[in-house]
CSV table of C-alpha atoms in Angstrom, one decimal:
chain,number,residue,atom,x,y,z
A,1,MET,CA,81.7,-1.7,80.6
A,2,ARG,CA,83.3,-0.1,83.5
A,3,ASP,CA,87.0,-1.3,82.6
A,4,HIS,CA,86.8,-0.2,78.9
A,5,CYS,CA,85.6,3.1,80.2
A,6,LEU,CA,88.2,3.6,82.7
A,7,VAL,CA,91.0,2.5,80.7
A,8,SER,CA,89.7,5.0,77.8
A,9,GLU,CA,89.9,7.4,79.9
A,10,THR,CA,93.5,6.4,81.3
A,11,ARG,CA,95.4,6.6,77.7
A,12,LYS,CA,93.8,10.0,77.5
A,13,GLU,CA,95.1,11.3,80.8
A,14,THR,CA,98.7,9.6,79.9
A,15,ILE,CA,98.4,12.2,76.9
A,16,ARG,CA,97.1,15.3,78.7
A,17,ALA,CA,99.5,15.1,81.5
A,18,VAL,CA,102.7,15.3,79.6
A,19,ARG,CA,101.4,18.8,78.7
A,20,THR,CA,99.7,19.7,82.2
A,21,GLY,CA,101.0,18.1,84.7
A,22,PHE,CA,100.7,15.2,87.0
A,23,ALA,CA,97.9,17.4,88.9
A,24,ALA,CA,95.6,17.7,86.2
A,25,ARG,CA,95.8,14.2,85.2
A,26,SER,CA,94.5,13.6,88.8
A,27,THR,CA,92.3,15.7,89.3
A,28,SER,CA,91.0,15.0,85.0
A,29,LEU,CA,90.8,11.0,85.9
A,30,VAL,CA,88.4,12.0,89.0
A,31,LEU,CA,85.8,13.1,87.1
A,32,ALA,CA,86.7,10.9,84.2
A,33,MET,CA,85.9,8.1,87.0
A,34,ILE,CA,82.7,9.9,88.1
A,35,ALA,CA,81.5,10.3,84.5
A,36,CYS,CA,82.1,6.1,83.7
A,37,VAL,CA,80.4,5.5,86.7
A,38,ALA,CA,77.3,8.1,86.4
A,39,ALA,CA,76.9,6.2,82.9
A,40,LEU,CA,76.9,3.0,84.2
A,41,SER,CA,74.0,4.0,86.7
A,42,ALA,CA,72.3,5.2,84.1
A,43,ARG,CA,72.1,2.9,82.1
A,44,ALA,CA,71.9,0.3,85.1
A,45,ALA,CA,68.3,1.6,85.7
A,46,ILE,CA,65.6,0.3,85.0
A,47,PRO,CA,62.5,2.3,84.1
A,48,PRO,CA,60.2,3.6,86.7
A,49,SER,CA,57.1,0.9,85.8
A,50,GLU,CA,59.4,-1.9,85.4
A,51,ARG,CA,60.0,-0.4,89.3
A,52,ALA,CA,56.6,-0.2,90.4
A,53,VAL,CA,55.6,-4.3,89.1
A,54,LEU,CA,58.6,-5.6,91.0
A,55,VAL,CA,58.0,-3.2,94.6
A,56,ALA,CA,54.3,-4.7,94.2
A,57,LEU,CA,54.9,-8.5,93.5
A,58,TYR,CA,57.4,-8.3,96.2
A,59,SER,CA,54.7,-6.8,98.7
A,60,ASN,CA,51.5,-8.6,97.2
A,61,THR,CA,53.2,-12.5,98.2
A,62,ALA,CA,55.2,-11.6,101.2
A,63,GLY,CA,58.5,-10.8,100.2
A,64,GLY,CA,60.1,-10.4,103.9
A,65,ASN,CA,59.0,-14.3,104.1
A,66,TRP,CA,60.8,-15.5,100.3
A,67,THR,CA,63.0,-18.1,100.9
A,68,ASN,CA,65.9,-16.0,99.3
A,69,ASN,CA,64.5,-11.5,99.0
A,70,SER,CA,68.3,-10.5,98.9
A,71,GLY,CA,68.5,-7.3,97.0
A,72,TRP,CA,64.7,-6.6,96.6
A,73,ASN,CA,63.8,-3.3,97.6
A,74,ALA,CA,67.2,-1.8,97.9
A,75,PRO,CA,67.5,1.6,95.8
A,76,PRO,CA,66.5,2.0,92.1
A,77,GLY,CA,69.1,1.0,89.5
A,78,THR,CA,70.2,-2.1,91.6
A,79,GLU,CA,66.7,-4.0,90.3
A,80,CYS,CA,68.8,-6.0,87.9
A,81,ALA,CA,71.2,-7.0,90.9
A,82,TRP,CA,67.9,-8.9,93.2
A,83,PHE,CA,67.5,-11.9,93.6
A,84,GLY,CA,65.4,-13.7,90.4
A,85,VAL,CA,65.6,-11.0,88.5
A,86,PHE,CA,67.2,-10.8,85.2
A,87,CYS,CA,67.9,-8.2,83.0
A,88,ASP,CA,69.0,-7.6,79.4
A,89,ALA,CA,72.6,-7.3,78.0
A,90,THR,CA,71.8,-3.6,78.3
A,91,GLN,CA,70.7,-3.3,82.4
A,92,ALA,CA,68.1,-1.5,80.8
A,93,HIS,CA,65.0,-3.3,81.1
A,94,VAL,CA,63.4,-6.3,83.3
A,95,SER,CA,64.0,-9.5,81.2
A,96,GLU,CA,63.0,-12.8,83.3
A,97,ILE,CA,62.4,-12.9,86.7
A,98,PHE,CA,63.0,-16.8,87.9
A,99,LEU,CA,61.2,-17.3,91.4
A,100,SER,CA,60.5,-21.1,91.5
A,101,SER,CA,59.4,-22.7,95.5
A,102,ASN,CA,60.6,-19.3,97.1
A,103,ASN,CA,57.6,-19.2,99.6
A,104,LEU,CA,56.0,-16.7,97.9
A,105,VAL,CA,52.4,-16.5,99.3
A,106,GLY,CA,49.8,-14.4,97.9
A,107,THR,CA,48.2,-12.4,94.4
A,108,LEU,CA,50.7,-11.9,91.7
A,109,PRO,CA,49.8,-7.8,90.1
A,110,SER,CA,49.7,-6.9,87.1
A,111,LEU,CA,53.0,-7.4,84.8
A,112,SER,CA,51.7,-5.1,82.0
A,113,GLY,CA,54.5,-3.0,83.2
A,114,LEU,CA,56.9,-5.6,82.7
A,115,SER,CA,56.8,-4.6,78.1
A,116,ASN,CA,60.1,-6.5,77.8
A,117,LEU,CA,59.5,-9.5,79.8
A,118,THR,CA,61.1,-12.7,78.4
A,119,SER,CA,60.1,-15.5,81.2
A,120,PHE,CA,57.7,-15.2,84.3
A,121,THR,CA,59.0,-18.8,86.2
A,122,ALA,CA,57.7,-18.8,89.9
A,123,PRO,CA,56.0,-22.6,90.0
A,124,SER,CA,55.9,-24.8,93.5
A,125,ASN,CA,55.0,-21.5,95.8
A,126,GLN,CA,51.5,-20.4,97.3
A,127,LEU,CA,50.1,-18.4,94.7
A,128,ASN,CA,46.6,-18.0,95.0
A,129,GLY,CA,44.2,-15.5,93.0
A,130,GLY,CA,43.7,-15.7,89.2
A,131,ILE,CA,46.4,-15.2,86.6
A,132,PRO,CA,47.2,-11.4,85.6
A,133,LYS,CA,46.7,-10.5,82.0
A,134,LEU,CA,49.3,-11.2,79.5
A,135,THR,CA,48.0,-8.9,77.1
A,136,GLY,CA,50.4,-6.6,75.6
A,137,LEU,CA,53.9,-8.1,76.4
A,138,THR,CA,54.4,-9.4,73.2
A,139,ASN,CA,58.1,-9.9,73.6
A,140,LEU,CA,57.0,-13.0,76.1
A,141,LEU,CA,57.7,-16.8,75.5
A,142,SER,CA,57.2,-18.6,78.2
A,143,PHE,CA,55.2,-18.5,82.2
A,144,ASN,CA,55.1,-21.2,84.8
A,145,VAL,CA,53.3,-20.7,87.5
A,146,SER,CA,52.5,-24.4,88.0
A,147,PHE,CA,51.7,-26.6,91.4
A,148,ASN,CA,50.2,-23.5,93.5
A,149,GLN,CA,46.5,-22.2,94.2
A,150,LEU,CA,45.6,-20.1,91.3
A,151,THR,CA,41.8,-19.6,90.4
A,152,GLY,CA,39.7,-18.6,88.2
A,153,ALA,CA,40.6,-18.5,84.6
A,154,MET,CA,43.2,-19.1,81.8
A,155,PRO,CA,44.4,-16.1,80.7
A,156,SER,CA,44.3,-15.4,76.3
A,157,LEU,CA,46.8,-16.1,74.6
A,158,ALA,CA,45.8,-14.0,71.7
A,159,GLY,CA,49.0,-11.5,70.3
A,160,LEU,CA,51.5,-13.2,71.9
A,161,PRO,CA,53.7,-14.0,68.4
A,162,ASN,CA,56.7,-15.2,70.0
A,163,PHE,CA,54.5,-17.3,72.7
A,164,ALA,CA,56.3,-20.5,73.1
A,165,SER,CA,55.1,-22.2,77.0
A,166,PHE,CA,52.9,-22.0,79.3
A,167,ARG,CA,52.3,-23.8,82.3
A,168,ALA,CA,49.4,-24.2,84.7
A,169,ASP,CA,49.2,-27.6,86.1
A,170,GLY,CA,48.7,-28.3,89.6
A,171,ASN,CA,46.1,-25.4,90.5
A,172,GLN,CA,42.1,-24.6,90.4
A,173,LEU,CA,41.6,-23.1,87.4
A,174,THR,CA,38.2,-22.9,85.8
A,175,GLY,CA,36.6,-22.2,82.7
A,176,PRO,CA,37.8,-22.9,79.0
A,177,ILE,CA,41.1,-23.7,77.1
A,178,PRO,CA,41.7,-20.4,74.7
A,179,SER,CA,41.6,-20.5,71.5
A,180,LEU,CA,45.3,-21.4,70.2
A,181,VAL,CA,44.6,-19.9,66.8
A,182,GLY,CA,47.6,-18.8,65.3
A,183,MET,CA,49.8,-19.6,67.9
A,184,THR,CA,52.0,-20.7,65.6
A,185,SER,CA,55.2,-20.3,67.9
A,186,LEU,CA,53.5,-22.7,70.9
A,187,GLU,CA,55.4,-25.4,72.1
A,188,ILE,CA,54.3,-26.7,75.7
A,189,LEU,CA,50.5,-25.9,76.5
A,190,SER,CA,50.9,-27.8,80.4
A,191,VAL,CA,47.6,-26.8,82.6
A,192,GLY,CA,46.8,-31.0,83.6
A,193,SER,CA,44.9,-31.0,87.6
A,194,ASN,CA,42.8,-28.4,87.2
A,195,GLN,CA,38.8,-27.8,87.2
A,196,LEU,CA,38.8,-26.7,83.6
A,197,THR,CA,35.9,-27.1,81.3
A,198,GLY,CA,34.3,-27.0,77.8
A,199,ALA,CA,36.4,-28.4,74.7
A,200,ILE,CA,39.6,-29.2,73.5
A,201,PRO,CA,40.4,-25.9,71.4
A,202,SER,CA,41.6,-26.4,67.8
A,203,LEU,CA,45.0,-27.7,67.4
A,204,THR,CA,45.2,-27.3,63.9
A,205,GLY,CA,48.7,-25.5,62.7
A,206,LEU,CA,50.2,-25.8,65.9
A,207,THR,CA,53.6,-27.4,64.1
A,208,ASN,CA,56.0,-26.7,67.1
A,209,LEU,CA,53.6,-28.3,70.2
A,210,PHE,CA,55.7,-30.7,71.4
A,211,THR,CA,53.6,-31.3,74.4
A,212,PHE,CA,50.3,-30.9,74.9
A,213,ASN,CA,48.9,-32.3,78.4
A,214,VAL,CA,45.2,-31.1,80.3
A,215,ARG,CA,45.0,-34.7,81.9
A,216,SER,CA,42.6,-34.4,85.0
A,217,ASN,CA,40.2,-31.9,84.6
A,218,GLN,CA,36.8,-31.6,83.5
A,219,LEU,CA,36.6,-31.2,79.8
A,220,THR,CA,34.4,-32.6,77.2
A,221,GLY,CA,33.7,-33.1,74.1
A,222,ALA,CA,35.6,-34.8,71.3
A,223,ILE,CA,39.8,-34.7,70.9
A,224,PRO,CA,40.6,-32.5,68.3
A,225,SER,CA,42.2,-34.3,65.5
A,226,LEU,CA,46.4,-34.4,65.6
A,227,THR,CA,47.4,-34.1,61.6
A,228,GLY,CA,49.9,-31.9,61.3
A,229,MET,CA,51.6,-31.7,64.1
A,230,THR,CA,54.8,-32.8,63.7
A,231,SER,CA,57.0,-32.1,66.7
A,232,LEU,CA,54.1,-33.6,69.1
A,233,ARG,CA,55.8,-35.7,71.3
A,234,THR,CA,53.7,-36.3,74.2
A,235,PHE,CA,50.0,-36.2,74.4
A,236,LEU,CA,48.2,-35.8,77.8
A,237,VAL,CA,43.8,-36.1,78.2
A,238,GLY,CA,43.6,-38.6,80.8
A,239,GLY,CA,41.2,-38.1,83.3
A,240,ASN,CA,38.0,-35.8,81.4
A,241,GLN,CA,34.9,-36.6,79.9
A,242,LEU,CA,36.0,-37.1,76.6
A,243,THR,CA,33.3,-38.7,73.5
A,244,GLY,CA,34.2,-39.9,70.3
A,245,SER,CA,36.9,-41.8,69.1
A,246,ILE,CA,40.7,-41.3,69.7
A,247,PRO,CA,42.0,-40.0,66.0
A,248,SER,CA,44.6,-40.7,64.2
A,249,LEU,CA,48.1,-41.0,64.9
A,250,SER,CA,50.0,-41.8,61.9
A,251,GLY,CA,52.2,-38.8,60.1
A,252,LEU,CA,53.7,-37.8,64.4
A,253,PRO,CA,56.8,-39.4,64.4
A,254,ASP,CA,57.8,-38.0,67.2
A,255,LEU,CA,55.1,-39.0,69.6
A,256,ALA,CA,56.6,-40.5,72.4
A,257,ALA,CA,53.6,-40.9,75.2
A,258,VAL,CA,49.8,-41.6,74.7
A,259,ASP,CA,47.3,-40.8,77.3
A,260,VAL,CA,43.8,-40.9,76.8
A,261,SER,CA,42.4,-43.1,79.9
A,262,PHE,CA,39.8,-42.9,82.4
A,263,ASN,CA,37.3,-41.2,79.9
A,264,GLN,CA,34.1,-41.6,77.5
A,265,LEU,CA,35.8,-43.2,74.5
A,266,THR,CA,34.4,-45.7,71.7
A,267,GLY,CA,35.6,-47.0,68.6
A,268,ALA,CA,39.0,-49.0,67.4
A,269,ILE,CA,42.2,-48.0,69.2
A,270,PRO,CA,43.9,-46.7,65.9
A,271,ALA,CA,47.2,-47.8,64.7
A,272,LEU,CA,50.4,-47.4,66.1
A,273,THR,CA,52.8,-48.3,63.0
A,274,GLY,CA,55.8,-46.0,62.3
A,275,LEU,CA,55.0,-44.5,65.8
A,276,THR,CA,59.3,-46.4,66.9
A,277,ASN,CA,59.6,-43.4,69.4
A,278,LEU,CA,56.8,-44.6,71.4
A,279,GLY,CA,57.1,-45.3,74.9
A,280,TYR,CA,54.2,-44.7,76.8
A,281,PHE,CA,50.6,-45.7,75.7
A,282,VAL,CA,47.5,-45.7,78.3
A,283,VAL,CA,44.1,-45.8,76.7
A,284,SER,CA,42.6,-47.6,79.8
A,285,SER,CA,39.1,-46.9,81.2
A,286,ASN,CA,37.6,-46.0,78.1
A,287,HIS,CA,34.7,-48.2,75.9
A,288,LEU,CA,37.0,-48.7,73.4
A,289,GLY,CA,36.4,-51.9,71.1
A,290,GLY,CA,37.8,-54.0,68.2
A,291,PRO,CA,41.2,-55.4,68.6
A,292,ILE,CA,44.9,-54.7,70.2
A,293,PRO,CA,46.4,-53.6,67.0
A,294,SER,CA,49.7,-54.7,65.6
A,295,LEU,CA,53.0,-53.7,68.3
A,296,ALA,CA,55.5,-54.4,65.7
A,297,GLY,CA,58.5,-51.7,65.6
A,298,LEU,CA,57.7,-50.2,68.8
A,299,ALA,CA,61.1,-51.6,70.1
A,300,ASN,CA,60.6,-48.6,72.3
A,301,LEU,CA,57.4,-49.3,74.1
A,302,ALA,CA,57.8,-49.3,77.8
A,303,THR,CA,54.6,-49.3,79.4
A,304,PHE,CA,51.5,-49.9,76.8
A,305,VAL,CA,47.8,-50.1,79.3
A,306,VAL,CA,44.9,-51.3,77.7
A,307,SER,CA,42.5,-52.1,80.8
A,308,SER,CA,39.0,-52.0,81.1
A,309,ASN,CA,37.7,-51.6,77.4
A,310,GLN,CA,35.7,-53.7,75.7
A,311,LEU,CA,38.7,-54.6,73.2
A,312,SER,CA,38.5,-58.3,71.5
A,313,GLY,CA,40.9,-60.7,70.0
A,314,PRO,CA,43.7,-61.7,70.1
A,315,VAL,CA,46.5,-60.5,71.8
A,316,PRO,CA,49.4,-59.3,69.2
A,317,SER,CA,52.8,-61.0,68.6
A,318,LEU,CA,54.9,-58.6,71.6
A,319,ALA,CA,58.1,-59.9,69.9
A,320,ASP,CA,59.7,-56.5,69.1
A,321,LEU,CA,58.8,-54.8,72.4
A,322,VAL,CA,61.7,-56.1,74.1
A,323,ASN,CA,62.1,-52.7,76.5
A,324,LEU,CA,58.7,-53.4,77.3
A,325,GLN,CA,58.1,-53.0,81.3
A,326,THR,CA,54.1,-53.1,81.8
A,327,PHE,CA,51.4,-54.9,79.9
A,328,GLN,CA,48.4,-54.5,81.4
A,329,ILE,CA,45.0,-56.0,79.2
A,330,ASP,CA,42.9,-56.9,82.0
A,331,ALA,CA,38.9,-57.0,82.2
A,332,ASN,CA,38.4,-57.0,78.2
A,333,GLN,CA,37.0,-59.4,76.3
A,334,LEU,CA,40.2,-60.8,74.0
A,335,SER,CA,40.6,-64.6,74.1
A,336,GLY,CA,43.2,-66.9,71.8
A,337,ASN,CA,46.7,-68.2,73.0
A,338,LEU,CA,48.3,-65.5,74.8
A,339,PRO,CA,51.6,-64.8,72.9
A,340,ASN,CA,55.2,-65.7,74.0
A,341,VAL,CA,57.3,-62.2,76.9
A,342,PRO,CA,60.1,-60.7,74.0
A,343,SER,CA,63.5,-62.3,74.9
A,344,PRO,CA,65.3,-60.8,75.9
A,345,ASN,CA,63.0,-59.2,78.3
A,346,SER,CA,62.7,-56.2,80.4
A,347,LEU,CA,58.5,-56.8,82.2
A,348,GLN,CA,58.6,-55.9,86.0
A,349,ASN,CA,57.6,-58.1,88.2
A,350,ALA,CA,53.8,-57.8,89.1
A,351,GLU,CA,53.5,-55.3,86.6
A,352,SER,CA,51.5,-57.2,84.2
A,353,LEU,CA,47.6,-57.7,84.3
A,354,LEU,CA,46.1,-60.2,82.0
A,355,CYS,CA,42.7,-61.3,83.3
A,356,PRO,CA,39.7,-61.4,83.6
A,357,ASN,CA,39.3,-62.2,79.4
A,358,ALA,CA,38.8,-65.3,77.5
A,359,LEU,CA,42.5,-66.0,77.4
A,360,ASN,CA,43.4,-70.1,76.7
A,361,TRP,CA,44.8,-71.4,80.2
A,362,THR,CA,48.6,-72.3,79.1
A,363,ALA,CA,51.5,-72.3,82.0
A,364,ASN,CA,54.1,-69.9,81.5
A,365,LEU,CA,56.2,-68.9,83.7
A,366,ALA,CA,58.0,-65.8,82.6
A,367,TRP,CA,54.4,-64.8,82.7
A,368,ASP,CA,54.1,-65.7,86.2
A,369,ALA,CA,56.8,-63.1,87.2
A,370,ALA,CA,55.7,-60.9,85.2
A,371,THR,CA,51.6,-60.6,86.5
A,372,GLY,CA,53.0,-61.6,89.9
A,373,VAL,CA,50.2,-64.7,90.3
A,374,THR,CA,50.9,-68.4,89.3
A,375,PRO,CA,49.0,-69.4,87.1
A,376,TRP,CA,49.3,-66.2,85.9
A,377,TYR,CA,45.2,-67.0,83.9
A,378,LEU,CA,44.5,-67.6,88.4
A,379,GLY,CA,41.1,-65.3,88.3
A,380,CYS,CA,40.8,-65.0,84.1
A,381,ASP,CA,36.9,-66.9,84.7
A,382,LEU,CA,35.5,-64.1,86.5
A,383,VAL,CA,32.4,-61.8,85.8
A,384,PHE,CA,34.1,-59.0,83.7
A,385,ARG,CA,32.2,-55.7,84.9
A,386,ASN,CA,31.8,-54.0,81.0
A,387,GLY,CA,29.3,-57.7,81.2
A,388,PHE,CA,31.3,-60.3,79.5
A,389,GLU,CA,31.9,-63.4,81.3
A,390,SER,CA,34.5,-66.0,80.2
A,391,PRO,CA,33.4,-69.6,79.3
C-alpha cells in the first residue's frame, strides 16, 4: 500500500516538476509522503474498544511474564504487530488472537469489544476463572482454551451462526453442556476431562460435526441418536455415568474412533457393518450383553476393546483385520474356538487380552505372542468378575 501510494505520487510529481521545477517537486513529494504515511497509520489503528480488550488481556494474565510479549502495550496504531495478534486485511480490526503455550497466568477479560474476532486460541497456559461470554461475537469461528485451569460453566454458543470449533479439554468446568440446537456449522466440540454434569444434549441436525469429545466428565443419561451425522469421525464419551444402549452407528461412513468405555451402558453392541474407516472401537467396562458383532470388512480396525462386559457367544472371524494391533475381549462370557489371527497381521506383542472367558483351549503360538502369555489360555479358568465361572 505504501509503495503504491509513493509510486502514484512520484508519477504525478514528475509531471509537475517539468512545469514548476525541482524545488516545487521536492516539497510536494515530501507532503505526499507524509499524507500517505498518515493514511496508512489511520488504517492501521484499531478502535479503542478493541485495544482496551487487548490491554486488559495483557494486564489480567501477567503479560510481563509471558514467554513472548513482543510489541504488547506499544502506542495505539501498533496493535496489529503485537505478538499473537492478527488483524483483517484492512488492518482496522483484530480478527485472531493466538497465544498458545505462552505462560498466560490469570483470568480472561470480556471479549465483547472484539466484534470482528474470528478465532481465539490460548491452550496450554495457566488461565483460571471462568470462560467469558461469547454472545455477540457473531463472527467467531473457533475458540480454544484447552489445558488450563478454568472453572465455571461452558458459555452458551447460541447466536453464533458460523461457529465451527469449541475446545476446552483438560480444565475444571462444571455444569451442563449448553444446547447445540441450530449449531449447523459446528465441526468440533471437545470438552473432555472436566467435571461437566447433566445429559449430553441433542445432536440432531449437526451434519457438519466430525469430532465430539466429552469423555472423562460426570455426564448422565442416555447417548443421543447419531442418525444423520454423516460427517462424524470421532465420538468419545467414555468415562462418564451414561446409561441406556449404544445408539445405531449405521449411516456414519466416516466414523473412525468410538469410545463409550467406563459407563453403565446395557444392551448389545450395535452392528459395525459398513464402517470401513473404523480404526478405534472401545466399549469396555459397561454392562453390555449379547454377541460380538461381525467384524468383516473392517480392514482399518487397529484397536478393538470390549473387556469387562457380559458378552457371550463365539469370537467372530478376524480374517479381514490385517491392521489389527490390539484385541482385548477379556472378562466376558465368550465361548467356542478362538479364531486364527489375521494373515498377515499387525498384532502387537502383549497388547491383546483374551482371558478370563470360556474359550476352548487350543494351542496357538500367534495368540501366545499377541497376549504375552504362554499358553494364551492361562488364566481362562478364573472366576469372572461378573459372576460367570468357566467350566
